[in-house]
Short mmCIF file of C-alpha atoms in Angstrom, two decimals:
data_model
loop_
_atom_site.label_atom_id
_atom_site.label_comp_id
_atom_site.label_asym_id
_atom_site.label_seq_id
_atom_site.Cartn_x
_atom_site.Cartn_y
_atom_site.Cartn_z
CA UNK A 369 -9.93 -17.53 21.95
CA UNK A 370 -6.84 -19.16 20.51
CA UNK A 371 -7.47 -22.49 22.28
CA UNK A 372 -9.83 -25.02 20.71
CA UNK A 373 -11.24 -28.20 22.24
CA UNK A 374 -11.27 -31.52 20.38
CA UNK A 375 -11.18 -35.25 21.18
CA UNK A 376 -8.18 -37.59 21.21
CA UNK A 377 -7.98 -41.36 20.90
CA UNK A 378 -8.92 -42.00 24.49
CA UNK A 379 -11.92 -39.65 24.24
CA UNK A 380 -10.34 -37.09 26.58
CA UNK A 381 -10.70 -33.40 25.86
CA UNK A 382 -7.53 -31.76 24.56
CA UNK A 383 -6.64 -28.24 23.52
CA UNK A 384 -5.06 -27.18 20.27
CA UNK A 385 -3.80 -23.71 19.51
CA UNK A 386 -5.57 -22.57 16.35
CA UNK A 387 -2.49 -20.64 15.29
CA UNK A 388 -0.97 -24.08 14.66
CA UNK A 389 -3.37 -24.60 11.76
CA UNK A 390 -2.64 -22.45 8.70
CA UNK A 391 -5.66 -21.42 6.67
CA UNK A 392 -4.61 -20.08 3.25
CA UNK A 393 -6.19 -16.83 1.97
CA UNK A 394 -9.44 -17.63 0.12
CA UNK A 395 -8.41 -15.76 -3.08
CA UNK A 396 -11.91 -14.45 -3.70
CA UNK A 397 -15.36 -14.27 -2.17
CA UNK A 398 -15.76 -11.27 0.13
CA UNK A 399 -12.16 -10.46 -0.75
CA UNK A 400 -13.30 -8.86 -4.01
CA UNK A 401 -15.58 -6.52 -2.05
CA UNK A 402 -12.58 -5.66 0.10
CA UNK A 403 -10.57 -4.94 -3.06
CA UNK A 404 -13.29 -2.62 -4.39
CA UNK A 405 -13.56 -0.80 -1.06
CA UNK A 406 -9.79 -0.43 -0.89
CA UNK A 407 -9.84 0.98 -4.43
CA UNK A 408 -12.40 3.66 -3.47
CA UNK A 409 -10.55 4.51 -0.25
CA UNK A 410 -7.27 4.99 -2.11
CA UNK A 411 -9.09 6.93 -4.85
CA UNK A 412 -10.20 9.46 -2.25
CA UNK A 413 -7.13 9.61 -0.01
CA UNK A 414 -4.39 9.36 -2.62
CA UNK A 415 -6.47 11.48 -4.98
CA UNK A 416 -6.24 14.36 -2.51
CA UNK A 417 -2.56 13.73 -1.72
CA UNK A 418 -1.40 13.59 -5.33
CA UNK A 419 -3.70 16.43 -6.43
CA UNK A 420 -2.40 18.70 -3.69
CA UNK A 421 -0.24 20.33 -6.35
CA UNK A 422 -3.42 21.84 -7.86
CA UNK A 423 -3.65 23.97 -4.71
CA UNK A 424 0.01 24.99 -4.91
CA UNK A 425 -0.43 28.04 -7.21
CA UNK A 426 -3.36 29.21 -5.05
CA UNK A 427 -1.26 29.09 -1.89
CA UNK A 428 1.61 30.88 -3.64
CA UNK A 429 -0.70 33.73 -4.69
CA UNK A 430 -2.79 33.97 -1.50
CA UNK A 431 0.06 33.83 1.02
CA UNK A 432 2.87 35.10 -1.27
CA UNK A 433 4.90 31.94 -0.62
CA UNK A 434 8.05 30.61 -2.25
CA UNK A 435 8.14 27.25 -4.05
CA UNK A 436 10.28 25.89 -1.23
CA UNK A 437 7.60 26.70 1.35
CA UNK A 438 4.72 25.15 -0.57
CA UNK A 439 6.99 22.19 -1.19
CA UNK A 440 7.20 21.70 2.56
CA UNK A 441 3.40 21.80 2.85
CA UNK A 442 2.92 18.99 0.36
CA UNK A 443 5.83 17.03 1.80
CA UNK A 444 4.47 17.19 5.33
CA UNK A 445 1.14 15.78 4.11
CA UNK A 446 2.74 12.81 2.35
CA UNK A 447 5.41 12.27 5.02
CA UNK A 448 2.89 12.24 7.85
CA UNK A 449 0.65 9.80 5.98
CA UNK A 450 3.59 7.42 5.58
CA UNK A 451 5.30 7.95 8.94
CA UNK A 452 2.12 7.14 10.86
CA UNK A 453 2.49 3.56 9.58
CA UNK A 454 3.70 2.04 12.90
CA UNK A 455 0.80 3.67 14.76
CA UNK A 456 -1.61 2.32 12.15
CA UNK A 457 -0.03 -1.13 12.49
CA UNK A 458 -0.55 -1.06 16.27
CA UNK A 459 -4.16 0.08 15.91
CA UNK A 460 -4.82 -2.64 13.34
CA UNK A 461 -3.54 -5.29 15.75
CA UNK A 462 -5.39 -3.86 18.77
CA UNK A 463 -8.64 -2.63 17.20
CA UNK A 464 -8.74 -4.29 13.78
CA UNK A 465 -8.40 -3.04 10.22
CA UNK A 466 -11.96 -1.73 10.12
CA UNK A 467 -11.78 0.50 13.22
CA UNK A 468 -8.36 1.86 12.29
CA UNK A 469 -9.61 2.86 8.84
CA UNK A 470 -12.79 4.50 10.15
CA UNK A 471 -10.84 6.58 12.69
CA UNK A 472 -8.49 7.73 9.96
CA UNK A 473 -11.38 8.61 7.64
CA UNK A 474 -13.00 10.84 10.24
CA UNK A 475 -9.73 12.62 11.08
CA UNK A 476 -8.90 13.24 7.41
CA UNK A 477 -12.37 14.52 6.47
CA UNK A 478 -12.64 16.96 9.37
CA UNK A 479 -9.09 18.29 9.19
CA UNK A 480 -9.18 18.97 5.43
CA UNK A 481 -12.44 20.92 5.87
CA UNK A 482 -11.38 23.15 8.78
CA UNK A 483 -9.30 25.72 6.79
CA UNK A 484 -12.59 26.92 5.29
CA UNK A 485 -13.51 28.32 8.72
CA UNK A 486 -10.06 29.63 9.69
CA UNK A 487 -7.44 30.22 7.01
CA UNK A 488 -4.33 31.39 8.87
CA UNK A 489 -1.22 29.81 7.33
CA UNK A 490 -0.13 27.95 10.48
CA UNK A 491 -3.64 26.49 10.88
CA UNK A 492 -3.76 25.53 7.20
CA UNK A 493 -0.49 23.62 7.53
CA UNK A 494 -1.60 21.97 10.78
CA UNK A 495 -4.92 20.78 9.37
CA UNK A 496 -4.33 20.10 5.67
CA UNK A 497 -0.80 18.73 6.07
CA UNK A 498 -0.29 17.25 9.56
CA UNK A 499 -3.72 16.12 10.80
CA UNK A 500 -4.99 15.15 7.36
CA UNK A 501 -1.78 13.19 6.80
CA UNK A 502 -2.36 11.27 10.02
CA UNK A 503 -5.89 10.43 8.91
CA UNK A 504 -4.78 9.26 5.48
CA UNK A 505 -2.04 7.15 7.06
CA UNK A 506 -4.57 5.37 9.28
CA UNK A 507 -6.60 4.56 6.16
CA UNK A 508 -3.69 3.64 3.89
CA UNK A 509 -2.02 0.81 5.83
CA UNK A 510 -5.17 -1.25 6.59
CA UNK A 511 -6.34 -0.72 3.00
CA UNK A 512 -3.12 -2.33 1.74
CA UNK A 513 -2.69 -5.09 4.33
CA UNK A 514 -6.30 -6.30 4.23
CA UNK A 515 -6.02 -7.09 0.51
CA UNK A 516 -2.90 -9.18 1.16
CA UNK A 517 -4.77 -11.03 3.91
CA UNK A 518 -7.57 -12.07 1.53
CA UNK A 519 -5.44 -13.06 -1.47
CA UNK A 520 -2.49 -15.35 -2.20
CA UNK A 521 -2.22 -16.66 -5.77
CA UNK A 522 -4.14 -13.65 -7.10
CA UNK A 523 -2.43 -11.22 -4.75
CA UNK A 524 -0.58 -9.20 -7.40
CA UNK A 525 -3.75 -8.75 -9.45
CA UNK A 526 -5.85 -7.88 -6.40
CA UNK A 527 -3.25 -5.37 -5.24
CA UNK A 528 -3.05 -3.90 -8.73
CA UNK A 529 -6.80 -3.33 -8.79
CA UNK A 530 -6.94 -1.98 -5.24
CA UNK A 531 -4.11 0.52 -5.52
CA UNK A 532 -5.15 1.70 -8.98
CA UNK A 533 -7.56 3.79 -6.96
CA UNK A 534 -4.59 6.05 -6.38
CA UNK A 535 -4.21 6.67 -10.11
CA UNK A 536 -7.96 7.02 -10.60
CA UNK A 537 -8.06 9.45 -7.70
CA UNK A 538 -5.34 11.59 -9.24
CA UNK A 539 -7.21 11.55 -12.54
CA UNK A 540 -10.58 12.42 -10.96
CA UNK A 541 -9.64 14.69 -8.04
CA UNK A 542 -7.28 16.94 -9.98
CA UNK A 543 -9.89 18.32 -12.42
CA UNK A 544 -12.51 18.29 -9.66
CA UNK A 545 -10.28 20.46 -7.47
CA UNK A 546 -9.53 22.73 -10.43
CA UNK A 547 -13.25 23.16 -11.10
CA UNK A 548 -14.11 23.82 -7.45
CA UNK A 549 -11.26 26.32 -7.08
CA UNK A 550 -12.16 28.23 -10.24
CA UNK A 551 -15.87 28.28 -9.30
CA UNK A 552 -15.90 28.74 -5.52
CA UNK A 553 -12.35 29.54 -4.46
CA UNK A 554 -9.79 27.29 -2.77
CA UNK A 555 -11.28 27.50 0.76
CA UNK A 556 -14.76 26.31 -0.18
CA UNK A 557 -13.14 23.74 -2.46
CA UNK A 558 -11.32 22.26 0.55
CA UNK A 559 -14.60 22.10 2.51
CA UNK A 560 -16.33 20.21 -0.31
CA UNK A 561 -13.41 17.80 -0.71
CA UNK A 562 -13.41 17.23 3.06
CA UNK A 563 -17.08 16.22 2.95
CA UNK A 564 -16.37 13.87 0.04
CA UNK A 565 -13.66 12.19 2.13
CA UNK A 566 -16.38 10.94 4.51
CA UNK A 567 -17.13 8.32 1.85
CA UNK A 568 -14.03 6.47 3.07
CA UNK A 569 -15.95 5.41 6.19
CA UNK A 570 -18.27 2.85 4.51
CA UNK A 571 -15.29 1.60 2.52
CA UNK A 572 -13.31 0.84 5.67
CA UNK A 573 -16.34 -0.86 7.21
CA UNK A 574 -15.83 -3.73 4.76
CA UNK A 575 -12.33 -4.52 6.10
CA UNK A 576 -13.20 -7.75 7.89
CA UNK A 577 -10.59 -10.41 8.56
CA UNK A 578 -10.68 -13.86 6.99
CA UNK A 579 -13.00 -16.02 9.08
CA UNK A 580 -12.14 -19.42 7.68
CA UNK A 581 -12.47 -22.19 10.26
CA UNK A 582 -10.32 -25.23 10.38
CA UNK A 583 -11.68 -28.76 10.46
CA UNK A 584 -10.67 -29.11 14.09
CA UNK A 585 -12.38 -25.85 15.09
CA UNK A 586 -15.66 -26.74 13.40
CA UNK A 587 -15.80 -30.23 14.85
CA UNK A 588 -14.90 -28.97 18.31
CA UNK A 589 -17.74 -26.46 18.21
CA UNK A 590 -20.27 -29.09 17.18
CA UNK A 591 -18.92 -31.72 19.57
CA UNK A 592 -19.62 -34.20 16.81
CA UNK A 593 -16.26 -35.86 16.50
CA UNK A 594 -15.84 -39.50 17.48
CA UNK A 595 -12.48 -41.13 17.84
CA UNK A 596 -11.38 -44.75 17.61
CA UNK A 597 -7.67 -45.50 17.38
CA UNK A 598 -6.44 -43.66 14.27
CA UNK A 599 -9.89 -43.20 12.72
CA UNK A 600 -12.22 -40.19 12.98
CA UNK A 601 -15.88 -40.04 12.04
CA UNK A 602 -17.44 -36.75 11.03
CA UNK A 603 -20.58 -35.81 9.20
CA UNK A 604 -19.19 -32.58 7.80
CA UNK A 605 -15.58 -31.84 7.03
CA UNK A 606 -13.75 -29.47 4.78
CA UNK A 607 -10.40 -29.60 3.05
CA UNK A 608 -7.75 -27.62 4.90
CA UNK A 609 -4.02 -27.19 4.71
CA UNK A 610 -1.66 -27.76 7.60
CA UNK A 611 2.07 -27.09 7.36
CA UNK A 612 4.04 -30.31 7.39
CA UNK A 613 5.63 -29.77 10.78
CA UNK A 614 2.27 -28.93 12.40
CA UNK A 615 0.60 -31.91 10.76
CA UNK A 616 3.24 -34.20 12.24
CA UNK A 617 2.77 -32.48 15.60
CA UNK A 618 -0.97 -33.16 15.63
CA UNK A 619 -0.57 -36.76 14.50
CA UNK A 620 2.16 -37.62 16.98
CA UNK A 621 0.77 -35.85 20.03
CA UNK A 622 -2.92 -36.56 19.67
CA UNK A 623 -2.94 -39.70 17.56
CA UNK A 624 -4.82 -38.00 14.76
CA UNK A 625 -4.36 -40.13 11.69
CA UNK A 626 -5.33 -39.53 8.10
CA UNK A 627 -8.05 -42.20 7.81
CA UNK A 628 -11.48 -40.57 7.79
CA UNK A 629 -14.89 -42.14 7.33
CA UNK A 630 -18.10 -40.89 5.65
CA UNK A 631 -17.79 -37.55 3.82
CA UNK A 632 -14.53 -36.25 5.26
CA UNK A 633 -11.68 -35.25 2.93
CA UNK A 634 -8.05 -36.02 3.64
CA UNK A 635 -5.94 -33.26 5.13
CA UNK A 636 -3.30 -31.94 2.76
CA UNK A 637 0.17 -31.32 4.15
CA UNK A 638 2.10 -28.97 1.87
CA UNK A 639 5.79 -28.33 1.99
CA UNK A 640 6.97 -26.58 5.11
CA UNK A 641 8.93 -24.00 3.17
CA UNK A 642 5.81 -22.79 1.42
CA UNK A 643 3.52 -22.47 4.44
CA UNK A 644 5.70 -22.05 7.54
CA UNK A 645 7.14 -18.60 8.02
CA UNK A 646 9.33 -17.30 10.80
CA UNK A 647 8.03 -14.25 12.64
CA UNK A 648 10.78 -11.63 12.90
CA UNK A 649 11.07 -8.84 15.43
CA UNK A 650 11.90 -5.24 14.55
CA UNK A 651 15.56 -5.82 15.49
CA UNK A 652 15.77 -8.97 13.38
CA UNK A 653 14.27 -7.16 10.39
CA UNK A 654 16.78 -4.33 10.73
CA UNK A 655 19.64 -6.87 10.72
CA UNK A 656 18.47 -8.37 7.42
CA UNK A 657 20.85 -7.20 4.67
CA UNK A 658 18.20 -7.51 1.94
CA UNK A 659 15.78 -5.40 3.97
CA UNK A 660 18.43 -2.72 4.56
CA UNK A 661 19.02 -2.48 0.80
CA UNK A 662 15.27 -2.32 0.28
CA UNK A 663 15.01 0.60 2.72
CA UNK A 664 17.96 2.40 1.11
CA UNK A 665 16.29 2.01 -2.27
CA UNK A 666 13.06 3.42 -0.84
CA UNK A 667 14.88 6.44 0.58
CA UNK A 668 16.12 7.45 -2.86
CA UNK A 669 12.90 6.71 -4.74
CA UNK A 670 10.81 8.57 -2.16
CA UNK A 671 13.01 11.67 -2.38
CA UNK A 672 12.25 11.99 -6.08
CA UNK A 673 8.77 10.51 -6.42
CA UNK A 674 6.45 13.31 -5.28
CA UNK A 675 8.04 16.36 -6.89
CA UNK A 676 6.22 15.87 -10.24
CA UNK A 677 2.88 15.76 -8.43
CA UNK A 678 3.71 18.99 -6.62
CA UNK A 679 5.25 20.98 -9.47
CA UNK A 680 4.04 19.57 -12.82
CA UNK A 681 1.19 22.09 -12.99
CA UNK A 682 3.36 25.04 -11.95
CA UNK A 683 6.03 23.99 -14.44
CA UNK A 684 3.49 23.92 -17.27
CA UNK A 685 2.06 27.33 -16.31
CA UNK A 686 5.54 28.88 -16.32
CA UNK A 687 6.01 27.49 -19.84
CA UNK A 688 2.88 29.31 -21.03
CA UNK A 689 0.22 26.62 -20.54
CA UNK A 690 -3.21 27.36 -19.06
CA UNK A 691 -4.24 26.31 -15.54
CA UNK A 692 -6.51 23.59 -16.91
CA UNK A 693 -3.75 22.15 -19.10
CA UNK A 694 -1.37 22.18 -16.14
CA UNK A 695 -3.89 20.36 -13.97
CA UNK A 696 -4.42 17.76 -16.69
CA UNK A 697 -0.72 16.83 -16.50
CA UNK A 698 -1.36 15.65 -12.93
CA UNK A 699 -4.40 13.75 -14.22
CA UNK A 700 -2.15 12.28 -16.91
CA UNK A 701 0.12 10.87 -14.20
CA UNK A 702 -3.00 9.35 -12.66
CA UNK A 703 -4.07 7.76 -15.95
CA UNK A 704 -0.64 6.22 -16.41
CA UNK A 705 -0.66 5.07 -12.79
CA UNK A 706 -3.96 3.21 -13.30
CA UNK A 707 -2.61 1.46 -16.38
CA UNK A 708 0.63 0.53 -14.62
CA UNK A 709 -0.98 -0.69 -11.42
CA UNK A 710 -3.52 -2.98 -13.07
CA UNK A 711 -1.38 -4.01 -16.04
CA UNK A 712 1.81 -4.82 -14.16
CA UNK A 713 -0.19 -6.22 -11.23
CA UNK A 714 -1.80 -8.69 -13.64
CA UNK A 715 1.52 -9.42 -15.36
CA UNK A 716 3.09 -10.27 -12.01
CA UNK A 717 0.59 -13.10 -11.47
CA UNK A 718 2.17 -15.23 -14.21
CA UNK A 719 4.71 -17.81 -13.09
CA UNK A 720 7.15 -17.03 -15.90
CA UNK A 721 7.47 -13.42 -14.67
CA UNK A 722 10.20 -12.66 -12.14
CA UNK A 723 8.53 -10.09 -9.91
CA UNK A 724 11.84 -8.88 -8.49
CA UNK A 725 13.23 -7.93 -11.91
CA UNK A 726 9.89 -6.45 -12.95
CA UNK A 727 9.85 -4.32 -9.78
CA UNK A 728 13.37 -2.98 -10.35
CA UNK A 729 12.83 -2.31 -14.06
CA UNK A 730 9.77 -0.16 -13.41
CA UNK A 731 11.68 1.89 -10.82
CA UNK A 732 14.54 2.60 -13.22
CA UNK A 733 12.22 3.50 -16.11
CA UNK A 734 10.22 5.80 -13.85
CA UNK A 735 13.38 7.75 -13.07
CA UNK A 736 14.49 7.84 -16.70
CA UNK A 737 11.15 9.39 -17.73
CA UNK A 738 11.71 12.32 -15.36
CA UNK A 739 15.25 12.85 -16.63
CA UNK A 740 13.93 12.85 -20.20
CA UNK A 741 11.35 15.52 -19.31
CA UNK A 742 14.20 18.06 -19.64
CA UNK A 743 13.87 17.94 -23.44
CA UNK A 744 10.06 17.65 -23.54
CA UNK A 745 8.82 21.21 -23.92
CA UNK A 746 5.67 20.83 -26.03
CA UNK A 747 2.38 20.02 -24.33
CA UNK A 748 2.04 16.67 -26.11
CA UNK A 749 5.54 15.62 -25.02
CA UNK A 750 4.68 16.66 -21.44
CA UNK A 751 1.66 14.38 -21.53
CA UNK A 752 3.88 11.55 -22.80
CA UNK A 753 6.45 11.84 -19.99
CA UNK A 754 3.77 12.18 -17.31
CA UNK A 755 1.97 9.10 -18.67
CA UNK A 756 5.19 7.05 -18.63
CA UNK A 757 6.15 8.31 -15.18
CA UNK A 758 2.69 7.48 -13.85
CA UNK A 759 2.68 4.03 -15.45
CA UNK A 760 6.09 2.99 -14.14
CA UNK A 761 5.57 4.65 -10.76
CA UNK A 762 2.19 3.00 -10.34
CA UNK A 763 3.73 -0.37 -11.16
CA UNK A 764 6.47 -0.27 -8.54
CA UNK A 765 4.12 1.13 -5.89
CA UNK A 766 1.76 -1.79 -6.57
CA UNK A 767 4.53 -4.37 -6.37
CA UNK A 768 6.12 -3.00 -3.18
CA UNK A 769 3.99 -4.95 -0.68
CA UNK A 770 4.03 -8.02 -2.97
CA UNK A 771 7.84 -7.98 -3.06
CA UNK A 772 7.96 -7.60 0.73
CA UNK A 773 5.82 -10.73 1.09
CA UNK A 774 7.92 -12.62 -1.46
CA UNK A 775 11.10 -11.75 0.42
CA UNK A 776 10.02 -11.84 4.06
CA UNK A 777 6.71 -13.73 4.18
CA UNK A 778 3.12 -12.71 4.88
CA UNK A 779 3.68 -13.11 8.61
CA UNK A 780 6.27 -10.28 8.57
CA UNK A 781 4.53 -7.93 6.15
CA UNK A 782 3.00 -5.75 8.90
CA UNK A 783 6.40 -5.07 10.46
CA UNK A 784 8.27 -4.71 7.18
CA UNK A 785 5.63 -2.49 5.59
CA UNK A 786 5.29 -0.17 8.59
CA UNK A 787 9.08 0.30 8.76
CA UNK A 788 9.11 0.98 5.02
CA UNK A 789 6.39 3.60 5.40
CA UNK A 790 8.37 5.43 8.09
CA UNK A 791 11.47 5.49 5.89
CA UNK A 792 9.41 6.69 2.93
CA UNK A 793 7.80 9.37 5.08
CA UNK A 794 11.11 10.80 6.23
CA UNK A 795 12.48 10.76 2.68
CA UNK A 796 9.37 12.29 1.12
CA UNK A 797 9.62 15.13 3.62
CA UNK A 798 12.78 16.50 1.99
CA UNK A 799 12.13 15.72 -1.70
CA UNK A 800 9.74 18.48 -2.89
CA UNK A 801 11.32 21.22 -0.72
CA UNK A 802 14.73 20.42 -2.22
CA UNK A 803 13.20 20.53 -5.70
CA UNK A 804 11.55 23.85 -4.84
CA UNK A 805 14.83 25.23 -3.48
CA UNK A 806 16.65 24.24 -6.67
CA UNK A 807 13.96 26.01 -8.69
CA UNK A 808 14.21 29.16 -6.55
CA UNK A 809 17.98 29.10 -7.17
CA UNK A 810 17.93 28.35 -10.92
CA UNK A 811 14.44 29.62 -11.91
CA UNK A 812 14.02 26.41 -13.91
CA UNK A 813 12.34 23.08 -13.19
CA UNK A 814 14.65 21.15 -15.54
CA UNK A 815 17.39 20.56 -12.97
CA UNK A 816 15.12 19.55 -10.03
CA UNK A 817 13.10 17.16 -12.21
CA UNK A 818 16.28 15.57 -13.59
CA UNK A 819 17.72 15.27 -10.07
CA UNK A 820 14.53 13.58 -8.84
CA UNK A 821 14.64 11.19 -11.79
CA UNK A 822 18.26 10.35 -11.05
CA UNK A 823 17.42 9.47 -7.44
CA UNK A 824 14.60 7.17 -8.53
CA UNK A 825 16.70 5.41 -11.19
CA UNK A 826 19.55 4.93 -8.72
CA UNK A 827 17.16 3.34 -6.22
CA UNK A 828 16.35 0.64 -8.77
CA UNK A 829 20.04 -0.02 -9.40
CA UNK A 830 20.63 -0.44 -5.65
CA UNK A 831 17.98 -3.16 -5.45
CA UNK A 832 19.92 -5.15 -8.04
CA UNK A 833 22.74 -5.38 -5.48
CA UNK A 834 20.38 -7.48 -3.38
CA UNK A 835 19.94 -9.94 -6.23
CA UNK A 836 23.67 -10.76 -6.27
CA UNK A 837 23.98 -11.17 -2.50
CA UNK A 838 24.14 -14.55 -0.77
CA UNK A 839 21.23 -13.63 1.49
CA UNK A 840 18.97 -13.27 -1.53
CA UNK A 841 19.42 -16.94 -2.43
CA UNK A 842 18.08 -17.96 0.97
CA UNK A 843 14.75 -16.27 0.36
CA UNK A 844 11.77 -18.33 -0.80
CA UNK A 845 11.35 -15.92 -3.69
CA UNK A 846 9.16 -16.66 -6.68
#
């Protein structure tokens, strides 16, 4: 229940809405278990998504497909995982983060395994792209949001650790898929990977909400609060934070003063601008100029972001590299992603670092690395550009939800993040197929990779337009 009973000056029972009392994220405790579980969940889900390119040559040979067609298969998987964000947001609110994640885990594991039993192309696309994407989407959003719920001051670091599972997954799943395919064939490999995905279930079971109780709630439950004028007596109290406007509300309406006896600590009343956030509707978010620029930036970055994962192996094979060397390039992106997610996530926790500028810089550099891949023809140089791309890409993926909270507040992150995922999903849908079409037309990956890099770099430039707008100055941005 949202209503709590307590005692006023005249000893009458009163009700206080517990949403009026703001409990800050604990920044630790069980939160670190949540971070670890989120890391493993993203290792498995993102590992499969970003290693999907290992299957690309197998699909091309088995079904005699064009690069454009296999590009659509990978795009549908990523797009569905992102576009299901609003559904995941609704399920999180109705059923909780834990249930939403478990449902998604079951859907993803079963759907990725089914092509082993029936391998028609339409069924393969339905299961491994559409249904599996839905499952991953139901795991992804709660895995991100729950970390933000548990952390505040250490949020960037916690997010960096949690989402580095994506990079680790790319590093681990890519060679694992390559081994399974070369040993058992791609169909049995998908069955084995599907069974491994069941490990996401115990991870999602840890996604419990913060259960901190306010002073008022604890004392109401124990019925141990005595009142006399502006003085309260309590045997056990804890230090809590109440936004300044709510503190004044409690004091004025119920006569709750700040003089406590025995072991009770004084209530702290921080600045209203730091703790009080305005809940915005979908329409209000879509009218926000900064948010519109953020979405436009995400459209461009999402168009270019997934092509290297889909085609890096195929590009290397066409340049005379072995299958194993081509697969390692995808692992190289994963290694760089791990470094970028943890390193830049930790860097963003320092007060002297402007997270907005850091976010934009990593986007631009990520795009530049893809453009530079045009001249990198040796295997060592390919490893270098994939490492840089993974590092910068991992950094801006890590900082995305953090920037959303900085700009729009924790109270609006569910709405803002789900809208962002839909936009990313639509954009991702067209990126790899366009890159594949350009290859089919030019018989070279140089142009599509450079075009993807240009889109990503331009997305970072667009976000700088937000910095010079008047609306940006109104944000409580750190």
